[in-house]
Amino acid sequence: MNAAKLVFTPLSYIGWGALKELLPEVEKYGPQKILVVTDPMLAKIGLTDKVTGPLEEQGYSVTLYTEVVPEPPVEIGEKLVSFTREGGFDMVIGVGGGSALDLTKLASVLAVHEGPVTDYLNLTGTRTVEKKGLPKILIPTTSGTGSEVTNISVLSLETTKDVVTHDYLLADVAIIDPALTLSVPPKVTAATGIDALTHAVEAYISVNASPTTDGLALQAIRLIARSLRRAVENGNDEQARIDMSNGSYIAGLAFFNAGVAGVHALAYPLGGQFHISHGESNAVLLPYVMGYIRSSCVTRMGDILNALGGNSAYLSDEEASYRCVEELKRLVNDVGIPDTLSGFDVPESALESLTQDGVKQKRILARSPLPLHEDDIRNIYQSAFEGAVVEPQ
């Protein structure tokens, strides 16, 4: 086994009431003008006031930017980067779900670079990130994306997604306060929760997994499996929200270092072409991808089954791996997410275009324990459309 490279955000605060650490951390940087990036709904319900209020009381100049949309297209990123460059800001704070946090990372770094965002995209870009950018603090209000601890900013293209990635995109400070997630509605709780679960599952079966990421991934699965249903059923269940915040954070650490694989690779085109949320795209594909690659990671799937709350003690490795797929599908069903592509009104005629875009995600596909080629990807999309798990012939 090769040496594992492990990278973590420099400083994180996590726990109920962690937001109280914001002001002391901001004071360390002594900014004059702060840009707070969030989505319009959080501003509307006043959640962002918990961030901007204490800053303004201390005399900081704070600008609230709310032009954030789910699964943000490149154009949204370009607009925010231009706004940040022209505004003379010296700190950026992101408050919200993965989209707000990804855009915050993008703006804080590319504000000190030249050229459009498209020049820095992973698949087609011609420039590289060379400067650290403005100090950034990331404050998630959902439990799912792990964006607060990764170096990736995901952007939607016409039919798929691409990323800007560099360690300079890592947060200087991440603040994870479960109290901020109490207002998240059930549907979003479910989608982001399965997203976090997918991060942990794919990190555990990744070809880049290490003993460190294994421990993180399994603990994340345990926390999410025992709390997601409760958080969806009762958003005010504080312990469930605490478990989900911790599970999402730990899953983020796991997948940032071990990587995600087939589920995410196939989810990107699904979100790009049909604007299905990233969490739901992962959720609908999770059991079918895991069922397809099952034979390449049988023992590890038994471990995942146990972390999900099952018991492999009296099962063979083969039986435990099949049971794992069943448990993943059951969890998706239990939190109310459709478990077929047809359930999202994806027509069968679209499977070929999804396949062609999926093949392009080579960076992510490379981490799968079972190499996934064009025919494999086509078979997985077909099985997800029909609702029947299949394996390679």
Short mmCIF file of C-alpha atoms in Angstrom, two decimals:
data_model
loop_
_atom_site.label_atom_id
_atom_site.label_comp_id
_atom_site.label_asym_id
_atom_site.label_seq_id
_atom_site.Cartn_x
_atom_site.Cartn_y
_atom_site.Cartn_z
CA MET A 1 0.00 0.00 0.00
CA ASN A 2 1.32 3.45 -0.92
CA ALA A 3 1.64 6.19 1.67
CA ALA A 4 -1.63 8.04 2.17
CA LYS A 5 -1.75 11.79 1.72
CA LEU A 6 -4.03 13.38 4.31
CA VAL A 7 -5.14 17.01 4.14
CA PHE A 8 -7.45 18.74 6.61
CA THR A 9 -8.91 22.22 7.04
CA PRO A 10 -6.57 24.21 9.33
CA LEU A 11 -9.20 24.94 12.00
CA SER A 12 -12.70 23.65 12.70
CA TYR A 13 -15.22 24.24 15.45
CA ILE A 14 -18.04 21.72 15.70
CA GLY A 15 -20.85 21.39 18.20
CA TRP A 16 -24.02 23.02 19.47
CA GLY A 17 -23.41 26.76 19.78
CA ALA A 18 -20.14 26.71 17.84
CA LEU A 19 -21.18 29.89 16.01
CA LYS A 20 -20.00 31.87 19.05
CA GLU A 21 -16.45 31.27 17.77
CA LEU A 22 -17.08 33.35 14.65
CA LEU A 23 -16.32 36.78 16.04
CA PRO A 24 -13.03 35.82 17.76
CA GLU A 25 -11.85 34.18 14.54
CA VAL A 26 -12.78 37.18 12.39
CA GLU A 27 -10.93 39.47 14.79
CA LYS A 28 -7.70 37.52 14.20
CA TYR A 29 -7.71 38.67 10.56
CA GLY A 30 -8.74 42.27 11.19
CA PRO A 31 -10.73 42.69 7.97
CA GLN A 32 -12.15 46.04 6.88
CA LYS A 33 -14.78 44.81 4.43
CA ILE A 34 -16.45 41.41 4.76
CA LEU A 35 -18.52 39.71 2.07
CA VAL A 36 -21.09 37.21 3.36
CA VAL A 37 -22.32 34.80 0.68
CA THR A 38 -25.61 33.00 1.29
CA ASP A 39 -28.82 31.99 -0.47
CA PRO A 40 -31.90 34.22 -0.52
CA MET A 41 -34.05 31.91 1.60
CA LEU A 42 -31.62 31.97 4.53
CA ALA A 43 -31.58 35.75 4.35
CA LYS A 44 -35.37 35.83 4.17
CA ILE A 45 -35.88 33.72 7.30
CA GLY A 46 -33.25 35.73 9.16
CA LEU A 47 -30.76 32.93 9.68
CA THR A 48 -27.92 34.98 8.23
CA ASP A 49 -28.63 37.68 10.84
CA LYS A 50 -26.94 35.38 13.35
CA VAL A 51 -23.75 35.88 11.35
CA THR A 52 -24.00 39.45 10.13
CA GLY A 53 -25.50 40.91 13.33
CA PRO A 54 -22.53 40.30 15.67
CA LEU A 55 -20.11 41.46 12.97
CA GLU A 56 -21.94 44.71 12.36
CA GLU A 57 -22.24 45.33 16.11
CA GLN A 58 -18.45 45.22 16.25
CA GLY A 59 -18.21 47.84 13.54
CA TYR A 60 -17.28 45.66 10.57
CA SER A 61 -18.47 46.67 7.12
CA VAL A 62 -20.56 43.71 5.96
CA THR A 63 -22.06 43.15 2.52
CA LEU A 64 -24.64 40.38 2.13
CA TYR A 65 -24.61 38.63 -1.25
CA THR A 66 -27.63 36.41 -1.92
CA GLU A 67 -27.45 35.59 -5.63
CA VAL A 68 -26.88 31.91 -4.93
CA VAL A 69 -28.88 29.12 -6.55
CA PRO A 70 -28.81 25.34 -6.08
CA GLU A 71 -26.37 23.49 -8.33
CA PRO A 72 -24.90 26.86 -9.44
CA PRO A 73 -24.00 27.23 -13.11
CA VAL A 74 -20.68 28.71 -14.14
CA GLU A 75 -22.38 32.02 -14.90
CA ILE A 76 -23.34 32.44 -11.23
CA GLY A 77 -19.75 31.78 -10.25
CA GLU A 78 -18.47 34.31 -12.77
CA LYS A 79 -20.84 36.96 -11.43
CA LEU A 80 -19.81 36.45 -7.82
CA VAL A 81 -16.09 36.41 -8.65
CA SER A 82 -16.46 39.71 -10.52
CA PHE A 83 -18.43 41.21 -7.62
CA THR A 84 -15.72 40.15 -5.17
CA ARG A 85 -12.90 41.48 -7.32
CA GLU A 86 -14.58 44.85 -7.72
CA GLY A 87 -15.75 45.18 -4.12
CA GLY A 88 -12.40 45.48 -2.40
CA PHE A 89 -13.27 42.85 0.20
CA ASP A 90 -10.61 41.35 2.43
CA MET A 91 -12.61 38.41 3.88
CA VAL A 92 -15.37 36.15 2.57
CA ILE A 93 -17.77 34.20 4.81
CA GLY A 94 -20.01 31.51 3.36
CA VAL A 95 -23.27 30.62 5.10
CA GLY A 96 -25.56 27.92 3.75
CA GLY A 97 -25.57 24.62 1.92
CA GLY A 98 -22.98 23.28 -0.48
CA SER A 99 -23.75 25.76 -3.24
CA ALA A 100 -23.14 28.82 -1.04
CA LEU A 101 -19.99 27.31 0.41
CA ASP A 102 -18.61 26.23 -2.96
CA LEU A 103 -19.20 29.69 -4.39
CA THR A 104 -17.54 31.27 -1.36
CA LYS A 105 -14.42 29.20 -1.90
CA LEU A 106 -14.39 30.07 -5.58
CA ALA A 107 -14.81 33.79 -4.98
CA SER A 108 -12.24 34.03 -2.20
CA VAL A 109 -9.53 32.46 -4.35
CA LEU A 110 -10.28 33.67 -7.86
CA ALA A 111 -10.81 37.24 -6.63
CA VAL A 112 -7.02 37.57 -6.62
CA HIS A 113 -6.56 35.85 -9.99
CA GLU A 114 -7.12 36.99 -13.54
CA GLY A 115 -9.39 35.54 -16.17
CA PRO A 116 -12.81 33.90 -16.13
CA VAL A 117 -13.82 30.98 -13.94
CA THR A 118 -13.94 28.73 -17.00
CA ASP A 119 -10.16 29.06 -17.33
CA TYR A 120 -9.77 27.17 -14.03
CA LEU A 121 -12.18 24.26 -14.59
CA ASN A 122 -10.75 20.78 -14.11
CA LEU A 123 -11.88 19.24 -17.40
CA THR A 124 -11.31 22.12 -19.82
CA GLY A 125 -9.44 24.91 -18.03
CA THR A 126 -6.03 26.20 -19.13
CA ARG A 127 -4.96 28.14 -16.00
CA THR A 128 -3.90 26.97 -12.57
CA VAL A 129 -4.60 28.47 -9.16
CA GLU A 130 -1.42 30.15 -7.88
CA LYS A 131 -2.46 32.41 -4.97
CA LYS A 132 -4.17 31.62 -1.68
CA GLY A 133 -6.75 34.34 -2.02
CA LEU A 134 -8.81 36.10 0.65
CA PRO A 135 -9.36 34.59 4.13
CA LYS A 136 -12.55 32.53 4.17
CA ILE A 137 -14.78 31.13 6.90
CA LEU A 138 -17.35 28.49 5.98
CA ILE A 139 -20.50 27.92 8.04
CA PRO A 140 -22.75 25.09 6.78
CA THR A 141 -26.47 25.20 7.52
CA THR A 142 -27.17 21.71 6.17
CA SER A 143 -25.70 18.32 7.01
CA GLY A 144 -24.54 16.76 3.82
CA THR A 145 -22.13 18.31 1.38
CA GLY A 146 -18.94 18.40 3.44
CA SER A 147 -17.98 21.48 1.41
CA GLU A 148 -16.65 23.19 4.53
CA VAL A 149 -13.71 20.75 4.66
CA THR A 150 -12.94 20.15 0.97
CA ASN A 151 -10.90 21.98 -1.65
CA ILE A 152 -13.50 21.68 -4.41
CA SER A 153 -16.00 24.09 -5.92
CA VAL A 154 -18.60 22.32 -8.08
CA LEU A 155 -20.26 24.17 -10.96
CA SER A 156 -22.96 23.10 -13.39
CA LEU A 157 -22.30 23.13 -17.11
CA GLU A 158 -24.90 22.73 -19.85
CA THR A 159 -25.38 18.98 -19.36
CA THR A 160 -22.94 17.94 -16.64
CA LYS A 161 -20.71 19.40 -13.92
CA ASP A 162 -17.07 20.36 -13.48
CA VAL A 163 -14.97 21.59 -10.59
CA VAL A 164 -12.30 24.07 -9.65
CA THR A 165 -10.01 22.33 -7.20
CA HIS A 166 -6.90 23.34 -5.30
CA ASP A 167 -5.83 23.24 -1.65
CA TYR A 168 -6.07 27.04 -1.61
CA LEU A 169 -9.85 26.54 -1.71
CA LEU A 170 -9.74 24.99 1.77
CA ALA A 171 -11.46 27.05 4.44
CA ASP A 172 -9.26 28.92 6.87
CA VAL A 173 -11.92 28.24 9.50
CA ALA A 174 -14.94 25.93 9.40
CA ILE A 175 -17.73 26.40 11.93
CA ILE A 176 -20.26 23.58 12.16
CA ASP A 177 -23.13 24.42 14.49
CA PRO A 178 -25.99 21.87 14.49
CA ALA A 179 -28.36 24.55 15.83
CA LEU A 180 -28.23 26.20 12.41
CA THR A 181 -29.74 23.08 10.79
CA LEU A 182 -33.00 23.06 12.77
CA SER A 183 -34.81 25.03 10.07
CA VAL A 184 -33.87 22.68 7.22
CA PRO A 185 -37.06 21.15 5.75
CA PRO A 186 -37.50 17.34 5.60
CA LYS A 187 -36.87 17.01 1.86
CA VAL A 188 -33.56 18.88 2.04
CA THR A 189 -32.60 17.04 5.24
CA ALA A 190 -33.14 13.74 3.42
CA ALA A 191 -31.24 14.69 0.26
CA THR A 192 -28.25 16.23 2.01
CA GLY A 193 -28.18 13.37 4.52
CA ILE A 194 -27.96 10.72 1.80
CA ASP A 195 -25.30 12.86 0.12
CA ALA A 196 -23.23 12.66 3.32
CA LEU A 197 -23.85 8.92 3.57
CA THR A 198 -22.70 8.50 -0.03
CA HIS A 199 -19.50 10.40 0.75
CA ALA A 200 -18.73 7.99 3.56
CA VAL A 201 -19.66 4.84 1.64
CA GLU A 202 -17.65 5.78 -1.43
CA ALA A 203 -14.68 6.87 0.66
CA TYR A 204 -14.66 3.47 2.36
CA ILE A 205 -14.61 1.51 -0.92
CA SER A 206 -12.32 3.94 -2.76
CA VAL A 207 -9.04 2.64 -4.16
CA ASN A 208 -7.43 5.56 -2.28
CA ALA A 209 -8.85 4.56 1.10
CA SER A 210 -6.46 4.43 4.07
CA PRO A 211 -6.80 3.28 7.69
CA THR A 212 -7.45 6.90 8.67
CA THR A 213 -10.20 7.48 6.12
CA ASP A 214 -11.65 4.04 6.89
CA GLY A 215 -12.17 4.99 10.52
CA LEU A 216 -13.72 8.31 9.58
CA ALA A 217 -15.99 6.78 6.95
CA LEU A 218 -17.36 4.01 9.16
CA GLN A 219 -18.06 6.38 12.04
CA ALA A 220 -19.84 8.75 9.67
CA ILE A 221 -22.02 5.89 8.41
CA ARG A 222 -22.89 4.91 11.98
CA LEU A 223 -23.89 8.45 12.94
CA ILE A 224 -25.94 9.06 9.80
CA ALA A 225 -27.65 5.67 9.82
CA ARG A 226 -28.89 6.12 13.39
CA SER A 227 -30.06 9.72 13.00
CA LEU A 228 -31.14 10.54 9.43
CA ARG A 229 -34.63 9.04 9.65
CA ARG A 230 -35.20 10.87 12.94
CA ALA A 231 -33.95 14.18 11.57
CA VAL A 232 -36.30 13.86 8.59
CA GLU A 233 -39.29 12.94 10.77
CA ASN A 234 -38.62 15.61 13.40
CA GLY A 235 -36.38 18.48 12.43
CA ASN A 236 -36.29 19.70 16.03
CA ASP A 237 -34.69 16.50 17.31
CA GLU A 238 -31.51 18.09 18.65
CA GLN A 239 -29.57 14.85 19.10
CA ALA A 240 -30.41 13.77 15.56
CA ARG A 241 -29.22 17.13 14.26
CA ILE A 242 -26.00 16.85 16.29
CA ASP A 243 -25.36 13.35 14.95
CA MET A 244 -26.04 14.47 11.38
CA SER A 245 -23.73 17.48 11.67
CA ASN A 246 -20.95 15.30 13.03
CA GLY A 247 -21.63 12.57 10.48
CA SER A 248 -21.58 15.01 7.58
CA TYR A 249 -18.38 16.66 8.81
CA ILE A 250 -16.58 13.36 9.34
CA ALA A 251 -17.79 12.02 5.99
CA GLY A 252 -16.40 15.18 4.40
CA LEU A 253 -12.99 14.53 5.93
CA ALA A 254 -13.13 10.93 4.70
CA PHE A 255 -14.10 11.59 1.10
CA PHE A 256 -11.86 14.62 0.72
CA ASN A 257 -8.88 12.40 1.44
CA ALA A 258 -10.01 9.09 -0.08
CA GLY A 259 -12.23 10.43 -2.84
CA VAL A 260 -15.66 9.50 -4.14
CA ALA A 261 -16.23 7.31 -7.17
CA GLY A 262 -18.95 5.85 -9.37
CA VAL A 263 -22.02 7.23 -7.63
CA HIS A 264 -20.80 10.81 -7.86
CA ALA A 265 -19.48 10.37 -11.39
CA LEU A 266 -22.91 9.29 -12.61
CA ALA A 267 -24.76 11.80 -10.43
CA TYR A 268 -23.08 14.79 -12.06
CA PRO A 269 -24.71 14.27 -15.50
CA LEU A 270 -28.04 13.53 -13.82
CA GLY A 271 -27.94 16.86 -12.02
CA GLY A 272 -26.61 18.66 -15.07
CA GLN A 273 -29.22 17.41 -17.52
CA PHE A 274 -32.29 17.25 -15.30
CA HIS A 275 -31.46 19.69 -12.49
CA ILE A 276 -32.06 17.05 -9.85
CA SER A 277 -30.37 18.11 -6.63
CA HIS A 278 -26.95 16.63 -6.00
CA GLY A 279 -28.14 14.78 -2.90
CA GLU A 280 -31.11 13.24 -4.70
CA SER A 281 -28.92 12.34 -7.70
CA ASN A 282 -26.58 10.47 -5.38
CA ALA A 283 -29.46 8.86 -3.51
CA VAL A 284 -31.21 7.42 -6.54
CA LEU A 285 -27.95 5.96 -7.89
CA LEU A 286 -26.37 4.73 -4.64
CA PRO A 287 -27.88 1.21 -4.43
CA TYR A 288 -27.47 0.55 -8.14
CA VAL A 289 -23.82 1.55 -8.34
CA MET A 290 -23.01 -0.32 -5.14
CA GLY A 291 -24.91 -3.36 -6.37
CA TYR A 292 -23.05 -3.28 -9.68
CA ILE A 293 -19.57 -3.06 -8.12
CA ARG A 294 -20.46 -5.37 -5.20
CA SER A 295 -18.15 -8.22 -6.20
CA SER A 296 -15.11 -5.91 -6.14
CA CYS A 297 -15.54 -4.94 -2.46
CA VAL A 298 -17.52 -7.75 -0.82
CA THR A 299 -15.80 -7.67 2.57
CA ARG A 300 -15.96 -3.90 2.84
CA MET A 301 -19.66 -3.96 2.08
CA GLY A 302 -20.10 -6.26 5.05
CA ASP A 303 -18.39 -3.61 7.16
CA ILE A 304 -20.75 -0.98 5.75
CA LEU A 305 -23.72 -3.20 6.59
CA ASN A 306 -22.62 -3.35 10.21
CA ALA A 307 -22.11 0.41 10.33
CA LEU A 308 -25.62 0.85 8.93
CA GLY A 309 -26.93 -1.06 11.94
CA GLY A 310 -27.11 -4.50 10.36
CA ASN A 311 -25.36 -7.64 11.55
CA SER A 312 -23.06 -9.67 9.32
CA ALA A 313 -22.02 -12.09 12.10
CA TYR A 314 -24.12 -14.98 10.79
CA LEU A 315 -23.83 -14.16 7.12
CA SER A 316 -21.24 -15.07 4.51
CA ASP A 317 -19.37 -12.18 2.94
CA GLU A 318 -21.50 -12.59 -0.18
CA GLU A 319 -24.75 -12.54 1.79
CA ALA A 320 -23.63 -9.52 3.80
CA SER A 321 -22.75 -7.58 0.65
CA TYR A 322 -26.19 -8.25 -0.86
CA ARG A 323 -27.82 -7.24 2.41
CA CYS A 324 -25.80 -4.01 2.39
CA VAL A 325 -27.27 -3.02 -0.97
CA GLU A 326 -30.75 -3.77 0.34
CA GLU A 327 -30.18 -1.62 3.43
CA LEU A 328 -28.95 1.30 1.35
CA LYS A 329 -32.03 1.12 -0.84
CA ARG A 330 -34.28 0.86 2.22
CA LEU A 331 -32.77 3.96 3.78
CA VAL A 332 -33.31 5.95 0.58
CA ASN A 333 -36.93 4.80 0.56
CA ASP A 334 -37.48 5.52 4.24
CA VAL A 335 -36.50 9.18 3.87
CA GLY A 336 -38.85 9.67 0.94
CA ILE A 337 -36.51 9.88 -2.03
CA PRO A 338 -37.57 8.09 -5.25
CA ASP A 339 -35.38 5.05 -5.90
CA THR A 340 -35.65 4.99 -9.70
CA LEU A 341 -34.74 7.46 -12.43
CA SER A 342 -38.27 7.17 -13.76
CA GLY A 343 -39.40 8.39 -10.33
CA PHE A 344 -37.67 11.67 -11.21
CA ASP A 345 -39.31 11.75 -14.66
CA VAL A 346 -36.06 10.92 -16.41
CA PRO A 347 -37.07 9.33 -19.74
CA GLU A 348 -35.42 6.16 -20.96
CA SER A 349 -34.39 8.05 -24.09
CA ALA A 350 -31.99 10.13 -21.96
CA LEU A 351 -29.93 7.20 -20.72
CA GLU A 352 -27.52 7.35 -23.63
CA SER A 353 -26.72 11.04 -23.20
CA LEU A 354 -26.28 10.44 -19.47
CA THR A 355 -23.86 7.63 -20.30
CA GLN A 356 -21.81 9.78 -22.64
CA ASP A 357 -21.48 12.53 -20.03
CA GLY A 358 -20.75 10.00 -17.29
CA VAL A 359 -17.80 8.56 -19.20
CA LYS A 360 -16.15 11.99 -19.12
CA GLN A 361 -15.86 11.97 -15.31
CA LYS A 362 -12.55 10.13 -15.44
CA ARG A 363 -11.06 11.87 -12.38
CA ILE A 364 -13.80 10.44 -10.19
CA LEU A 365 -14.28 7.10 -11.95
CA ALA A 366 -10.61 6.28 -11.40
CA ARG A 367 -11.31 5.70 -7.69
CA SER A 368 -13.84 2.92 -8.20
CA PRO A 369 -12.70 -0.52 -7.00
CA LEU A 370 -14.32 -1.91 -10.14
CA PRO A 371 -13.27 -0.07 -13.31
CA LEU A 372 -16.40 1.40 -14.88
CA HIS A 373 -16.32 1.66 -18.65
CA GLU A 374 -18.95 2.93 -21.05
CA ASP A 375 -21.02 -0.27 -21.13
CA ASP A 376 -20.89 -0.51 -17.33
CA ILE A 377 -22.14 3.04 -16.96
CA ARG A 378 -24.92 2.40 -19.46
CA ASN A 379 -25.97 -0.73 -17.55
CA ILE A 380 -26.07 1.15 -14.23
CA TYR A 381 -28.25 3.93 -15.62
CA GLN A 382 -30.56 1.32 -17.14
CA SER A 383 -30.85 -0.56 -13.85
CA ALA A 384 -31.56 2.69 -11.99
CA PHE A 385 -34.27 3.47 -14.53
CA GLU A 386 -35.90 0.07 -14.16
CA GLY A 387 -35.39 -0.22 -10.41
CA ALA A 388 -33.57 -3.57 -10.56
CA VAL A 389 -30.00 -3.97 -9.30
CA VAL A 390 -27.77 -5.69 -11.85
CA GLU A 391 -24.17 -6.89 -11.89
CA PRO A 392 -21.59 -7.15 -14.68
CA GLN A 393 -22.11 -10.05 -17.03
#
